[in-house]
C-alpha cells in the first residue's frame, strides 16, 4: 500500500499506541495551522500525545517527522475527523478502538441533532470536564485575548438568541454539503417555520464558520475543559474587518454588533440590500420611498424590523422676482387700484418728460422694493418620508449633569427606558446634524444648502428579537466621553405597543365570537398561533373549544401585543477614577464589558465577564450601565 489506505474487505488492524494518548494536553479551540510551517491547509493533523498541530502525513512532512523524532504515533485529521497512526501511515478503523476515541471526536467536532437543540433551553444537568469541574453548557466563560472582552460579551449575548443558536448548531457539512436547499427548523414567528439555507455549509464565509464553531463549543456537554478560547473567531474577525477589530484594540460593543451581524448575513448567503430612491416634496405634501430588499437570511429574519423616517430639511434660497411680486400684491391687497396697477407701472415708459418727477421717484422706489425682496434669503422646508429596515435601534441617553458631588464626581442620574424611547414615539422630532456644503447662491433658481434637519421615527414593524443600543460614548477631536446615566428597564413584559404604528393591527376575537366558531375555524385559530398539537389532539369539539377559550383569555393578548422579555444585557464598566476631574484617561480603553443572560429552565440569571461566570439577581441588571439590550418577543418564546 502506497497511500496507507485499507480496503473495507480487509480486517482493520488494531493500533497498539492508543494508551499513549494524553487527553489533558488536547485543545481544539485553536486555529488549524501547522506549528512548524505555520501553514493552513485542509490536511492538518493533531498529535493526540502532545496536542500540537502538524501538516501532512507523507514522508518529510512535519507530522511524519514529528512522529519519528518524538515517538508520538496517534494523530487526528482535524477536518475529516479520521484517526491515523504514523509513521506506519494507516487509518484506525477498528470499531472497538474508534468507540474508545469517541470522546475526542465529540470534543473536536461537536454535533447536534434537532432533538438535542430543542432540549437545550430545558437542560438543567451539569456537564463535567476532564479535571472533574462542572459547568452548565451554554453558560461557559470565554478567554480574553487582550482587550477582546467586547467580542466575548457580544458572542455570549448572540449565543442565547434561540433562532441564531439553532441555525448555527445544526449547520454542518453532514447536513448541508449535499444540497443547498436543505432545511433547518428554527423559531421565527409564533409557529415553527422552515428556513431554506441560502448556501451549503462548506460555502459559508470563514467568519460564519468560526462563529458557528464557537457556538458549538459553548453549548457542547463534551468539553475537555470548562471554558472556551475564541481564537478562531478573533482571527476571522480581524481579517474580515481589515484589523478594524483587532487584538489589543478596544471597541464599542454596539458598533461591533452591527458589523458582525451584517457579516454573518453575508457569510451565510444573504445579499446586500440596495437602498431605494427618495422623493422630495414641499412640507405637508410628503412622499414615500421603500428600500429594495435583498435576499433575507436567518439574521434578517431574526433581528430586522421596519421604521418610517420623516425628514424635514430647511434650506436657504433667494425669494425670486415672481415671489416678491406676489408678496407685494398680498401686502397691498387692501388697495385694489394699487394692486392692479403695480405690474403695469413697473413696465411703463419712464423716459424723461413722460411723467413728472414725483411719479418717476415712486416707480423707482417700487422697483427697489421688488428687487430687495427678490434678493432676500428665505428658508423653505422639504419633507421626505422613507420606509427603511433596521437591525438595531440606537437610543440617545440624556446628558449627564454639570454639577458635581462633594467628592468631586458627577452625580449619576437615573432615567427610565420609556423616556429614552421618546425618539420613536412617532410624534417628537429630533435635530440631526447635516453636512453643510460650501456652495454660493448665484441666482434666483438656486436652492442653496441644507442648514438643519429634523427627523421623526415611527416603528412600522418590530422583529422577534429587538436590539436596543444605548449610545453612551461621544467622540470628539480630543477625547472620548462616556455618559454614565443609569437607564432603568423592565426584565419581563416590556410593552412596546404604543410605539408601533402598523397599518393593520390584529384583532383578538371575543369569547362570544370563539363560541360561534366551527370546528375548522377553531383548529385554524390554534394552528395560526403555534398550537397545532392541541388542534390535532382534540377529538371532541367541547375539548377544542375549551383549549381555544383558555388560549384566547390567557395567552393570545400577550402574543398580539408587542410585549418583550429580556434575553441578554451587555454592560460597560470603568474604574472609579476614570472621568474624575484632572484625569485624561479614555473610558472606552480603560473599561471592560460584562454580559447578563438568563437560563430559561430555571429562570436564573448569570453574569459573564470573560472566564468568570457567576449567578446574579435580575434586580441588579436593571440598574447597571447597560450598553446593549436584546429583547425577545413573547410570541417568539411561545412558539418554541
Coordinates of C-alpha atoms in Angstrom, one line a residue:
X1 CA 0.0 0.0 0.0
X2 CA 1.5 3.3 -1.1
X3 CA -1.1 5.7 0.3
X4 CA -1.7 3.9 3.6
X5 CA -5.4 3.2 3.0
X6 CA -7.1 -0.1 3.7
X7 CA -9.8 -1.8 1.7
X8 CA -13.1 -2.3 3.5
X9 CA -12.9 -6.0 2.8
X10 CA -9.7 -6.3 4.8
X11 CA -9.6 -6.7 8.6
X12 CA -8.9 -3.3 10.3
X13 CA -5.7 -3.5 12.3
X14 CA -5.6 -2.7 16.0
X15 CA -3.4 0.3 16.9
X16 CA -1.1 -0.6 19.9
X17 CA -0.4 3.0 20.7
X18 CA -3.8 4.3 21.9
X19 CA -2.7 4.1 25.6
X20 CA -0.2 6.9 24.8
X21 CA -2.9 9.4 24.1
X22 CA -2.8 12.3 26.6
X23 CA -6.3 13.9 26.7
X24 CA -5.3 16.6 29.1
X25 CA -2.9 18.1 26.5
X26 CA -5.6 18.3 23.8
X27 CA -7.1 21.7 22.9
X28 CA -9.1 22.0 19.7
X29 CA -10.1 25.7 20.1
X30 CA -7.0 27.0 18.2
X31 CA -6.9 27.7 14.5
X32 CA -5.7 24.6 12.5
X33 CA -2.2 25.9 11.5
X34 CA 0.9 23.8 11.4
X35 CA 3.1 24.6 14.4
X36 CA 6.2 24.2 12.3
X37 CA 5.5 25.9 9.0
X38 CA 2.5 28.0 10.2
X39 CA 0.7 26.8 7.1
X40 CA -3.1 26.4 6.9
X41 CA -4.3 23.6 4.6
X42 CA -7.1 21.0 4.6
X43 CA -4.6 18.4 5.8
X44 CA -3.7 19.4 9.3
X45 CA -3.3 16.7 11.9
X46 CA -3.4 17.0 15.7
X47 CA -0.9 14.9 17.7
X48 CA -3.0 13.2 20.4
X49 CA 0.0 12.8 22.6
X50 CA 1.3 16.4 22.9
X51 CA -1.6 18.3 21.3
X52 CA 0.4 20.1 18.7
X53 CA -0.8 20.6 15.1
X54 CA 1.2 19.4 12.1
X55 CA 0.7 19.4 8.3
X56 CA 0.5 16.2 6.2
X57 CA 1.3 12.6 6.9
X58 CA 3.6 11.7 4.0
X59 CA 7.3 11.3 4.3
X60 CA 9.3 14.5 5.0
X61 CA 6.1 16.3 6.2
X62 CA 6.1 17.9 9.6
X63 CA 3.6 15.3 11.1
X64 CA 5.7 12.4 9.8
X65 CA 8.9 13.9 11.1
X66 CA 7.4 14.6 14.5
X67 CA 6.2 11.0 14.8
X68 CA 9.7 9.7 14.2
X69 CA 11.6 12.2 16.3
X70 CA 9.2 12.4 19.3
X71 CA 7.8 8.9 19.2
X72 CA 4.2 10.2 19.0
X73 CA 2.2 7.8 16.8
X74 CA -1.6 8.7 17.0
X75 CA -3.0 11.6 15.1
X76 CA -6.4 13.1 14.3
X77 CA -7.3 14.7 11.0
X78 CA -8.9 18.0 12.1
X79 CA -11.2 18.4 9.2
X80 CA -12.3 14.9 8.4
X81 CA -12.1 13.5 12.0
X82 CA -10.2 10.4 10.9
X83 CA -7.6 8.8 13.2
X84 CA -4.2 7.8 11.8
X85 CA -1.1 6.0 13.1
X86 CA 2.2 7.5 12.0
X87 CA 4.8 6.7 10.7
X88 CA 3.2 3.4 9.8
X89 CA 0.6 5.5 7.9
X90 CA -2.6 3.6 8.4
X91 CA -6.1 4.7 9.4
X92 CA -7.5 3.4 12.7
X93 CA -10.8 1.8 11.6
X94 CA -11.3 -0.8 14.3
X95 CA -14.8 -0.2 15.6
X96 CA -13.9 -1.0 19.2
X97 CA -11.0 1.3 19.2
X98 CA -12.9 4.1 17.4
X99 CA -15.6 3.8 20.1
X100 CA -13.0 4.4 22.7
X101 CA -12.0 7.6 20.9
X102 CA -15.5 8.9 20.6
X103 CA -15.0 11.4 23.4
X104 CA -12.1 13.0 21.4
X105 CA -14.3 13.2 18.3
X106 CA -17.1 15.0 20.2
X107 CA -14.6 17.4 21.8
X108 CA -13.0 18.2 18.4
X109 CA -16.3 18.3 16.3
X110 CA -19.4 18.8 18.5
X111 CA -22.5 17.5 16.6
X112 CA -26.1 18.3 17.5
X113 CA -29.4 16.8 16.4
X114 CA -32.7 18.6 16.1
X115 CA -34.0 16.9 19.2
X116 CA -30.9 17.9 21.2
X117 CA -31.2 21.5 20.1
X118 CA -34.8 21.7 21.1
X119 CA -34.0 20.5 24.5
X120 CA -31.1 22.9 25.2
X121 CA -33.3 25.6 26.9
X122 CA -34.8 23.0 29.3
X123 CA -31.5 21.4 30.2
X124 CA -30.6 21.5 33.9
X125 CA -27.8 18.9 34.1
X126 CA -24.3 20.0 34.6
X127 CA -21.5 18.6 32.4
X128 CA -18.1 17.6 33.7
X129 CA -14.7 18.2 32.1
X130 CA -11.6 16.1 32.3
X131 CA -10.5 17.7 35.6
X132 CA -13.8 17.0 37.3
X133 CA -15.0 20.6 37.1
X134 CA -18.7 21.0 36.5
X135 CA -20.2 23.5 34.1
X136 CA -23.6 24.3 32.5
X137 CA -23.5 24.0 28.7
X138 CA -24.1 27.4 27.1
X139 CA -23.0 29.3 30.2
X140 CA -19.3 29.0 29.9
X141 CA -16.5 31.6 30.1
X142 CA -14.6 32.9 27.1
X143 CA -10.9 33.7 27.3
X144 CA -9.9 37.3 26.9
X145 CA -7.2 37.6 24.3
X146 CA -6.1 41.2 25.3
X147 CA -9.0 43.6 25.1
X148 CA -11.4 41.2 23.3
X149 CA -13.9 41.4 26.1
X150 CA -16.3 43.3 23.9
X151 CA -16.3 40.4 21.4
X152 CA -16.8 37.9 24.3
X153 CA -19.8 39.8 25.6
X154 CA -21.5 40.1 22.1
X155 CA -20.9 36.4 21.4
X156 CA -22.4 35.4 24.8
X157 CA -25.5 37.5 24.0
X158 CA -26.0 36.2 20.5
X159 CA -25.4 32.6 21.7
X160 CA -28.7 32.9 23.7
X161 CA -30.8 34.2 20.8
X162 CA -32.7 31.0 20.0
X163 CA -33.0 31.1 16.2
X164 CA -29.4 32.2 15.7
X165 CA -28.2 29.5 18.1
X166 CA -30.3 26.7 16.5
X167 CA -29.3 27.7 13.0
X168 CA -25.5 27.5 13.6
X169 CA -25.7 24.5 15.8
X170 CA -27.5 22.4 13.2
X171 CA -25.4 23.8 10.3
X172 CA -22.8 21.2 9.4
X173 CA -21.2 19.5 6.4
X174 CA -23.2 16.4 7.1
X175 CA -26.4 18.4 6.9
X176 CA -25.8 20.8 4.1
X177 CA -22.9 19.7 1.9
X178 CA -25.1 17.5 -0.3
X179 CA -27.6 20.2 -1.3
X180 CA -28.1 23.9 -0.9
X181 CA -31.8 23.5 -0.3
X182 CA -31.7 21.5 3.0
X183 CA -34.0 23.0 5.7
X184 CA -33.4 23.6 9.3
X185 CA -36.1 24.1 11.9
X186 CA -35.9 27.5 13.6
X187 CA -38.2 29.5 15.8
X188 CA -39.2 32.5 13.7
X189 CA -42.8 33.5 14.4
X190 CA -45.5 32.3 16.7
X191 CA -45.3 28.9 15.0
X192 CA -42.4 26.8 13.7
X193 CA -41.1 27.5 10.3
X194 CA -38.5 26.1 8.0
X195 CA -36.0 28.4 6.5
X196 CA -34.1 27.3 3.5
X197 CA -30.3 27.6 3.8
X198 CA -29.1 30.1 1.3
X199 CA -25.7 28.3 1.0
X200 CA -24.3 24.9 1.9
X201 CA -22.1 24.9 4.9
X202 CA -18.9 24.4 3.1
X203 CA -19.6 27.7 1.2
X204 CA -20.0 29.8 4.3
X205 CA -17.5 32.6 4.9
X206 CA -14.6 31.9 7.3
X207 CA -16.2 34.3 9.8
X208 CA -19.6 32.4 9.7
X209 CA -17.8 29.1 10.1
X210 CA -15.7 30.3 13.0
X211 CA -18.8 31.8 14.7
X212 CA -20.8 28.5 14.3
X213 CA -17.8 26.5 15.6
X214 CA -17.6 28.7 18.7
X215 CA -21.3 28.4 19.4
X216 CA -21.0 24.6 19.1
X217 CA -18.1 24.5 21.6
X218 CA -20.0 26.8 24.0
X219 CA -23.1 24.5 24.0
X220 CA -21.2 21.2 23.9
X221 CA -21.5 18.9 27.0
X222 CA -18.4 17.0 25.9
X223 CA -15.7 19.6 26.6
X224 CA -12.3 18.6 27.9
X225 CA -12.1 22.0 29.7
X226 CA -15.0 24.1 31.1
X227 CA -14.0 27.3 29.3
X228 CA -13.7 28.1 25.6
X229 CA -10.9 30.1 23.7
X230 CA -12.3 32.2 20.8
X231 CA -9.0 32.2 18.9
X232 CA -10.5 31.2 15.5
X233 CA -13.3 33.8 15.7
X234 CA -10.9 36.6 16.8
X235 CA -8.7 35.9 13.8
X236 CA -11.6 35.7 11.4
X237 CA -12.9 39.0 12.7
X238 CA -9.5 40.7 12.4
X239 CA -9.2 39.5 8.8
X240 CA -12.8 40.3 7.7
X241 CA -12.6 43.8 9.3
X242 CA -9.2 44.6 7.9
X243 CA -7.9 44.9 11.5
X244 CA -10.7 47.3 12.4
X245 CA -11.5 44.9 15.3
X246 CA -8.2 43.5 16.4
X247 CA -6.4 42.0 19.4
X248 CA -5.2 44.7 21.8
X249 CA -7.6 47.3 20.5
X250 CA -10.8 48.0 22.5
X251 CA -14.0 48.6 20.5
X252 CA -17.6 49.7 21.2
X253 CA -19.9 46.7 21.6
X254 CA -22.8 48.3 19.8
X255 CA -20.7 49.1 16.8
X256 CA -19.2 45.6 16.7
X257 CA -22.7 44.0 17.0
X258 CA -23.9 45.9 13.9
X259 CA -20.8 44.9 12.0
X260 CA -20.8 41.2 12.9
X261 CA -24.5 40.8 12.2
X262 CA -24.0 42.2 8.7
X263 CA -21.0 40.0 8.1
X264 CA -22.9 36.9 9.3
X265 CA -25.8 37.8 7.0
X266 CA -23.4 37.9 4.0
X267 CA -21.5 34.9 5.2
X268 CA -24.5 32.5 5.1
X269 CA -25.6 33.7 1.7
X270 CA -27.6 36.9 2.3
X271 CA -27.3 39.7 -0.2
X272 CA -26.6 43.4 0.3
X273 CA -29.7 45.5 0.4
X274 CA -30.0 48.3 -2.1
X275 CA -31.5 51.5 -0.8
X276 CA -34.4 52.9 -2.7
X277 CA -34.8 56.4 -4.2
X278 CA -36.2 59.2 -2.1
X279 CA -38.7 61.7 -3.4
X280 CA -38.9 65.2 -2.1
X281 CA -41.9 67.5 -1.9
X282 CA -42.8 70.6 0.0
X283 CA -44.0 70.3 3.6
X284 CA -47.4 68.8 4.2
X285 CA -47.5 67.1 0.8
X286 CA -45.0 64.4 1.7
X287 CA -43.7 61.4 -0.3
X288 CA -42.8 57.8 0.3
X289 CA -39.9 55.6 -0.7
X290 CA -39.2 52.0 0.3
X291 CA -35.8 50.3 0.2
X292 CA -35.4 47.4 -2.2
X293 CA -34.9 44.2 -0.1
X294 CA -32.1 41.7 -0.8
X295 CA -32.1 38.0 -0.1
X296 CA -33.1 37.6 3.6
X297 CA -31.1 35.3 5.8
X298 CA -31.6 33.9 9.3
X299 CA -30.0 37.2 10.7
X300 CA -32.6 39.4 8.9
X301 CA -35.4 37.1 9.8
X302 CA -34.5 37.4 13.5
X303 CA -33.4 41.0 14.0
X304 CA -34.8 43.0 11.1
X305 CA -37.6 45.5 11.7
X306 CA -39.1 48.4 9.7
X307 CA -39.2 52.1 10.6
X308 CA -40.7 55.1 8.9
X309 CA -38.4 58.1 8.9
X310 CA -39.8 61.6 8.2
X311 CA -37.1 64.1 7.5
X312 CA -37.8 67.8 7.4
X313 CA -34.9 69.8 5.8
X314 CA -34.6 73.6 6.0
X315 CA -32.8 75.2 3.0
X316 CA -31.7 78.7 2.1
X317 CA -32.8 80.2 -1.3
X318 CA -33.5 83.5 -2.9
X319 CA -37.1 84.6 -2.8
X320 CA -37.1 85.4 -6.5
X321 CA -38.8 88.2 -8.6
X322 CA -42.1 86.4 -9.1
X323 CA -42.4 85.6 -5.4
X324 CA -41.5 89.2 -4.5
X325 CA -44.3 90.5 -6.7
X326 CA -46.8 88.0 -5.1
X327 CA -45.8 89.2 -1.7
X328 CA -46.2 92.9 -2.6
X329 CA -49.7 92.1 -4.0
X330 CA -50.7 90.4 -0.8
X331 CA -49.5 93.4 1.3
X332 CA -51.3 96.0 -0.9
X333 CA -54.4 93.9 -1.4
X334 CA -56.4 96.4 0.7
X335 CA -55.8 99.0 -2.1
X336 CA -57.4 97.4 -5.2
X337 CA -56.1 100.1 -7.5
X338 CA -52.5 99.8 -6.3
X339 CA -52.6 96.1 -6.6
X340 CA -54.0 96.1 -10.1
X341 CA -51.7 98.8 -11.4
X342 CA -48.4 97.5 -9.8
X343 CA -47.4 95.3 -12.7
X344 CA -48.3 97.9 -15.3
X345 CA -46.4 100.7 -13.5
X346 CA -43.3 98.7 -13.4
X347 CA -43.1 98.3 -17.1
X348 CA -44.4 101.7 -18.3
X349 CA -42.2 104.2 -20.2
X350 CA -40.1 106.1 -17.7
X351 CA -38.3 108.3 -20.2
X352 CA -37.7 112.0 -19.4
X353 CA -40.8 114.0 -20.0
X354 CA -43.3 111.1 -20.0
X355 CA -44.1 111.6 -16.3
X356 CA -43.5 114.2 -13.6
X357 CA -40.6 113.8 -11.2
X358 CA -42.8 112.6 -8.3
X359 CA -44.2 109.7 -10.4
X360 CA -40.7 108.7 -11.5
X361 CA -39.4 108.6 -7.9
X362 CA -42.4 106.4 -6.9
X363 CA -41.7 103.9 -9.7
X364 CA -38.0 103.8 -8.8
X365 CA -38.9 103.0 -5.1
X366 CA -41.3 100.3 -6.3
X367 CA -38.5 98.7 -8.4
X368 CA -36.1 98.9 -5.5
X369 CA -38.6 97.3 -3.1
X370 CA -39.2 94.4 -5.5
X371 CA -35.5 93.9 -6.1
X372 CA -34.8 93.9 -2.3
X373 CA -37.5 91.3 -1.7
X374 CA -36.3 89.2 -4.6
X375 CA -32.7 89.2 -3.3
X376 CA -33.7 88.3 0.3
X377 CA -32.6 84.9 1.5
X378 CA -35.5 82.9 2.9
X379 CA -35.8 79.4 4.4
X380 CA -38.0 76.7 2.9
X381 CA -38.8 73.3 4.4
X382 CA -38.9 70.0 2.4
X383 CA -40.4 66.8 3.9
X384 CA -39.3 63.3 2.9
X385 CA -40.8 60.1 4.2
X386 CA -38.7 56.9 3.9
X387 CA -39.5 53.3 5.0
X388 CA -36.3 51.6 5.9
X389 CA -35.1 48.5 7.7
X390 CA -33.1 48.3 10.9
X391 CA -31.1 45.7 12.7
X392 CA -30.8 47.6 16.0
X393 CA -32.3 50.8 17.4
X394 CA -29.8 53.4 18.7
X395 CA -31.1 55.5 21.6
X396 CA -29.7 58.8 22.8
X397 CA -29.2 59.0 26.6
X398 CA -29.9 62.4 28.3
X399 CA -26.7 64.3 29.1
X400 CA -25.1 63.9 32.5
X401 CA -25.5 66.9 34.9
X402 CA -22.9 69.7 35.1
X403 CA -22.9 69.9 38.9
X404 CA -20.6 67.7 40.9
X405 CA -21.0 66.0 44.2
X406 CA -18.9 66.7 47.3
X407 CA -16.3 64.2 46.3
X408 CA -15.6 65.9 43.0
X409 CA -17.5 63.4 40.9
X410 CA -20.6 63.8 38.8
X411 CA -24.0 62.9 40.2
X412 CA -25.2 59.8 38.3
X413 CA -28.8 60.3 37.3
X414 CA -31.4 57.6 36.6
X415 CA -33.7 57.6 33.6
X416 CA -36.4 55.1 32.7
X417 CA -36.2 53.4 29.3
X418 CA -39.6 54.7 28.3
X419 CA -38.2 58.3 28.4
X420 CA -35.2 57.3 26.3
X421 CA -37.6 55.7 23.8
X422 CA -39.4 59.0 23.1
X423 CA -37.2 59.2 20.0
X424 CA -39.5 56.6 18.5
X425 CA -42.9 57.7 19.8
X426 CA -43.9 58.8 16.3
X427 CA -44.6 62.4 17.3
X428 CA -41.4 64.0 18.5
X429 CA -38.9 65.5 16.1
X430 CA -35.2 65.3 16.9
X431 CA -32.5 67.5 15.4
X432 CA -29.9 65.9 13.1
X433 CA -26.6 67.4 12.2
X434 CA -26.4 68.0 8.5
X435 CA -23.3 68.3 6.4
X436 CA -23.2 72.0 5.1
X437 CA -21.8 72.3 1.7
X438 CA -19.7 75.4 0.7
X439 CA -21.9 76.5 -2.2
X440 CA -22.9 80.0 -3.1
X441 CA -26.3 81.3 -4.1
X442 CA -25.8 82.9 -7.5
X443 CA -29.3 83.3 -8.9
X444 CA -33.0 83.0 -8.0
X445 CA -33.2 79.3 -9.1
X446 CA -30.5 78.0 -6.7
X447 CA -31.8 76.3 -3.6
X448 CA -28.7 76.8 -1.5
X449 CA -27.5 74.3 1.1
X450 CA -29.1 72.4 3.9
X451 CA -28.7 74.2 7.2
X452 CA -30.8 72.0 9.6
X453 CA -32.7 68.8 9.6
X454 CA -35.4 67.3 11.9
X455 CA -36.4 63.6 11.9
X456 CA -39.4 61.7 13.3
X457 CA -39.3 57.9 13.7
X458 CA -42.3 55.6 13.5
X459 CA -41.9 51.9 14.1
X460 CA -43.9 50.0 11.5
X461 CA -42.8 46.5 12.4
X462 CA -40.8 45.1 15.3
X463 CA -38.7 42.0 15.0
X464 CA -39.0 38.9 17.1
X465 CA -35.7 39.9 18.8
X466 CA -35.2 43.6 19.3
X467 CA -31.7 45.1 19.9
X468 CA -31.5 48.4 21.7
X469 CA -28.2 50.2 21.6
X470 CA -27.7 52.8 24.3
X471 CA -25.3 55.3 22.9
X472 CA -23.1 56.2 25.8
X473 CA -19.8 57.2 24.1
X474 CA -19.3 60.6 22.5
X475 CA -16.2 61.1 20.4
X476 CA -14.5 64.4 19.6
X477 CA -11.1 65.6 18.3
X478 CA -9.5 65.4 21.7
X479 CA -11.0 62.7 23.8
X480 CA -13.8 60.1 24.3
X481 CA -16.5 60.8 26.9
X482 CA -18.9 58.3 28.4
X483 CA -22.4 59.1 29.7
X484 CA -22.8 57.2 33.0
X485 CA -26.6 57.8 33.2
X486 CA -28.4 54.7 34.5
X487 CA -31.2 53.6 32.2
X488 CA -33.7 51.5 34.1
X489 CA -35.7 48.9 32.1
X490 CA -38.0 46.0 32.9
X491 CA -36.7 42.5 32.6
X492 CA -40.2 41.0 31.9
X493 CA -43.3 42.1 30.0
X494 CA -41.8 45.2 28.4
X495 CA -44.7 46.6 26.4
X496 CA -43.8 48.4 23.1
X497 CA -47.3 48.6 21.7
X498 CA -47.6 52.3 21.9
X499 CA -44.5 52.8 19.8
X500 CA -45.7 50.7 16.9
X501 CA -47.8 52.3 14.1
X502 CA -49.0 49.4 12.0
X503 CA -51.3 49.8 9.0
X504 CA -53.4 46.8 10.1
X505 CA -53.5 45.6 13.7
X506 CA -54.6 42.1 14.5
X507 CA -57.8 41.8 16.4
X508 CA -58.3 39.5 19.3
X509 CA -61.6 37.6 19.0
X510 CA -64.0 37.8 21.9
X511 CA -65.3 34.9 23.9
X512 CA -68.7 35.0 22.2
X513 CA -67.0 35.0 18.7
X514 CA -65.0 31.9 19.7
X515 CA -68.1 30.1 20.9
X516 CA -69.7 30.7 17.5
X517 CA -66.8 29.3 15.5
X518 CA -67.0 26.0 13.8
X519 CA -64.5 23.1 14.4
X520 CA -62.4 24.1 11.4
X521 CA -62.2 27.7 12.5
X522 CA -61.2 26.7 16.0
X523 CA -58.4 24.4 14.7
X524 CA -57.3 27.2 12.2
X525 CA -57.1 29.7 15.1
X526 CA -54.9 27.3 17.2
X527 CA -52.7 26.4 14.3
X528 CA -52.2 30.0 13.3
X529 CA -50.7 30.8 16.7
X530 CA -48.4 27.8 17.1
X531 CA -50.7 25.3 18.9
X532 CA -51.1 22.8 16.1
X533 CA -50.6 19.9 18.6
X534 CA -53.7 21.0 20.6
X535 CA -55.7 21.3 17.4
X536 CA -54.8 17.8 16.2
X537 CA -55.1 16.0 19.6
X538 CA -58.5 17.4 20.4
X539 CA -61.2 14.9 19.3
X540 CA -64.4 16.5 20.7
X541 CA -65.5 20.0 19.9
X542 CA -66.0 20.7 23.6
X543 CA -62.4 19.9 24.3
X544 CA -61.3 22.0 21.3
X545 CA -63.5 24.9 22.4
X546 CA -62.0 24.7 26.0
X547 CA -58.5 25.0 24.6
X548 CA -59.4 27.9 22.4
X549 CA -61.1 29.8 25.3
X550 CA -58.1 29.3 27.6
X551 CA -55.8 30.4 24.8
X552 CA -57.8 33.5 24.0
X553 CA -58.1 34.7 27.6
X554 CA -54.6 34.0 28.8
X555 CA -52.0 33.7 26.0
X556 CA -53.3 35.5 22.9
X557 CA -53.4 39.0 24.3
X558 CA -49.7 38.9 25.1
X559 CA -48.9 37.4 21.7
X560 CA -50.8 40.1 19.8
X561 CA -49.4 42.9 21.9
X562 CA -45.7 43.8 21.4
X563 CA -44.5 42.5 24.8
X564 CA -40.9 41.5 25.2
X565 CA -38.7 39.8 27.8
X566 CA -35.0 40.5 28.2
X567 CA -32.7 37.8 26.8
X568 CA -29.3 39.4 27.2
X569 CA -27.8 42.6 28.6
X570 CA -24.3 43.9 27.9
X571 CA -22.8 46.5 30.3
X572 CA -19.7 48.6 30.3
X573 CA -17.8 49.4 33.5
X574 CA -14.9 51.8 34.0
X575 CA -12.6 52.2 37.0
X576 CA -13.8 54.7 39.7
X577 CA -11.0 57.2 39.0
X578 CA -11.7 57.4 35.2
X579 CA -13.7 60.5 34.4
X580 CA -12.8 62.3 37.6
X581 CA -11.6 65.9 37.5
X582 CA -8.0 66.1 36.3
X583 CA -7.9 62.7 34.6
X584 CA -7.5 62.3 30.8
X585 CA -7.9 58.5 30.6
X586 CA -10.0 57.1 27.8
X587 CA -13.1 55.4 29.4
X588 CA -13.6 53.1 26.3
X589 CA -10.0 51.8 26.5
X590 CA -9.9 51.6 30.3
X591 CA -13.3 49.9 30.7
X592 CA -14.5 46.3 30.4
X593 CA -17.6 44.6 29.3
X594 CA -19.9 42.1 31.1
X595 CA -22.9 40.2 29.8
X596 CA -26.0 39.0 31.6
X597 CA -28.0 36.1 30.2
X598 CA -30.9 34.1 31.6
X599 CA -31.3 30.3 31.9
X600 CA -34.9 29.7 30.7
X601 CA -35.3 26.4 32.5
X602 CA -34.7 27.7 36.0
X603 CA -35.1 31.5 35.5
X604 CA -31.7 32.1 37.0
X605 CA -29.6 35.0 35.6
X606 CA -25.9 34.6 35.1
X607 CA -23.2 37.3 34.8
X608 CA -20.4 36.5 32.4
X609 CA -17.1 38.5 32.4
X610 CA -14.6 36.7 30.3
X611 CA -13.8 33.5 32.2
X612 CA -15.9 34.3 35.2
X613 CA -19.4 33.0 35.3
X614 CA -21.5 33.8 38.4
X615 CA -25.1 33.9 39.4
X616 CA -26.8 37.3 39.8
X617 CA -30.2 38.8 40.5
X618 CA -32.4 40.5 37.9
X619 CA -32.9 43.5 40.2
X620 CA -29.2 44.3 39.7
X621 CA -29.4 44.0 35.9
X622 CA -32.0 46.8 35.5
X623 CA -29.8 49.4 37.3
X624 CA -26.5 48.6 35.6
X625 CA -24.7 50.8 33.0
X626 CA -26.3 48.9 30.1
X627 CA -24.9 49.4 26.6
X628 CA -26.8 46.8 24.6
X629 CA -30.1 45.1 25.3
X630 CA -31.6 42.2 23.4
X631 CA -35.3 41.5 24.0
X632 CA -37.4 38.5 22.9
X633 CA -41.0 38.8 21.8
X634 CA -43.2 36.7 24.0
X635 CA -44.9 35.2 20.9
X636 CA -41.5 34.0 19.7
X637 CA -40.8 32.4 23.0
X638 CA -44.3 30.7 23.0
X639 CA -43.7 29.3 19.5
X640 CA -40.6 27.2 20.6

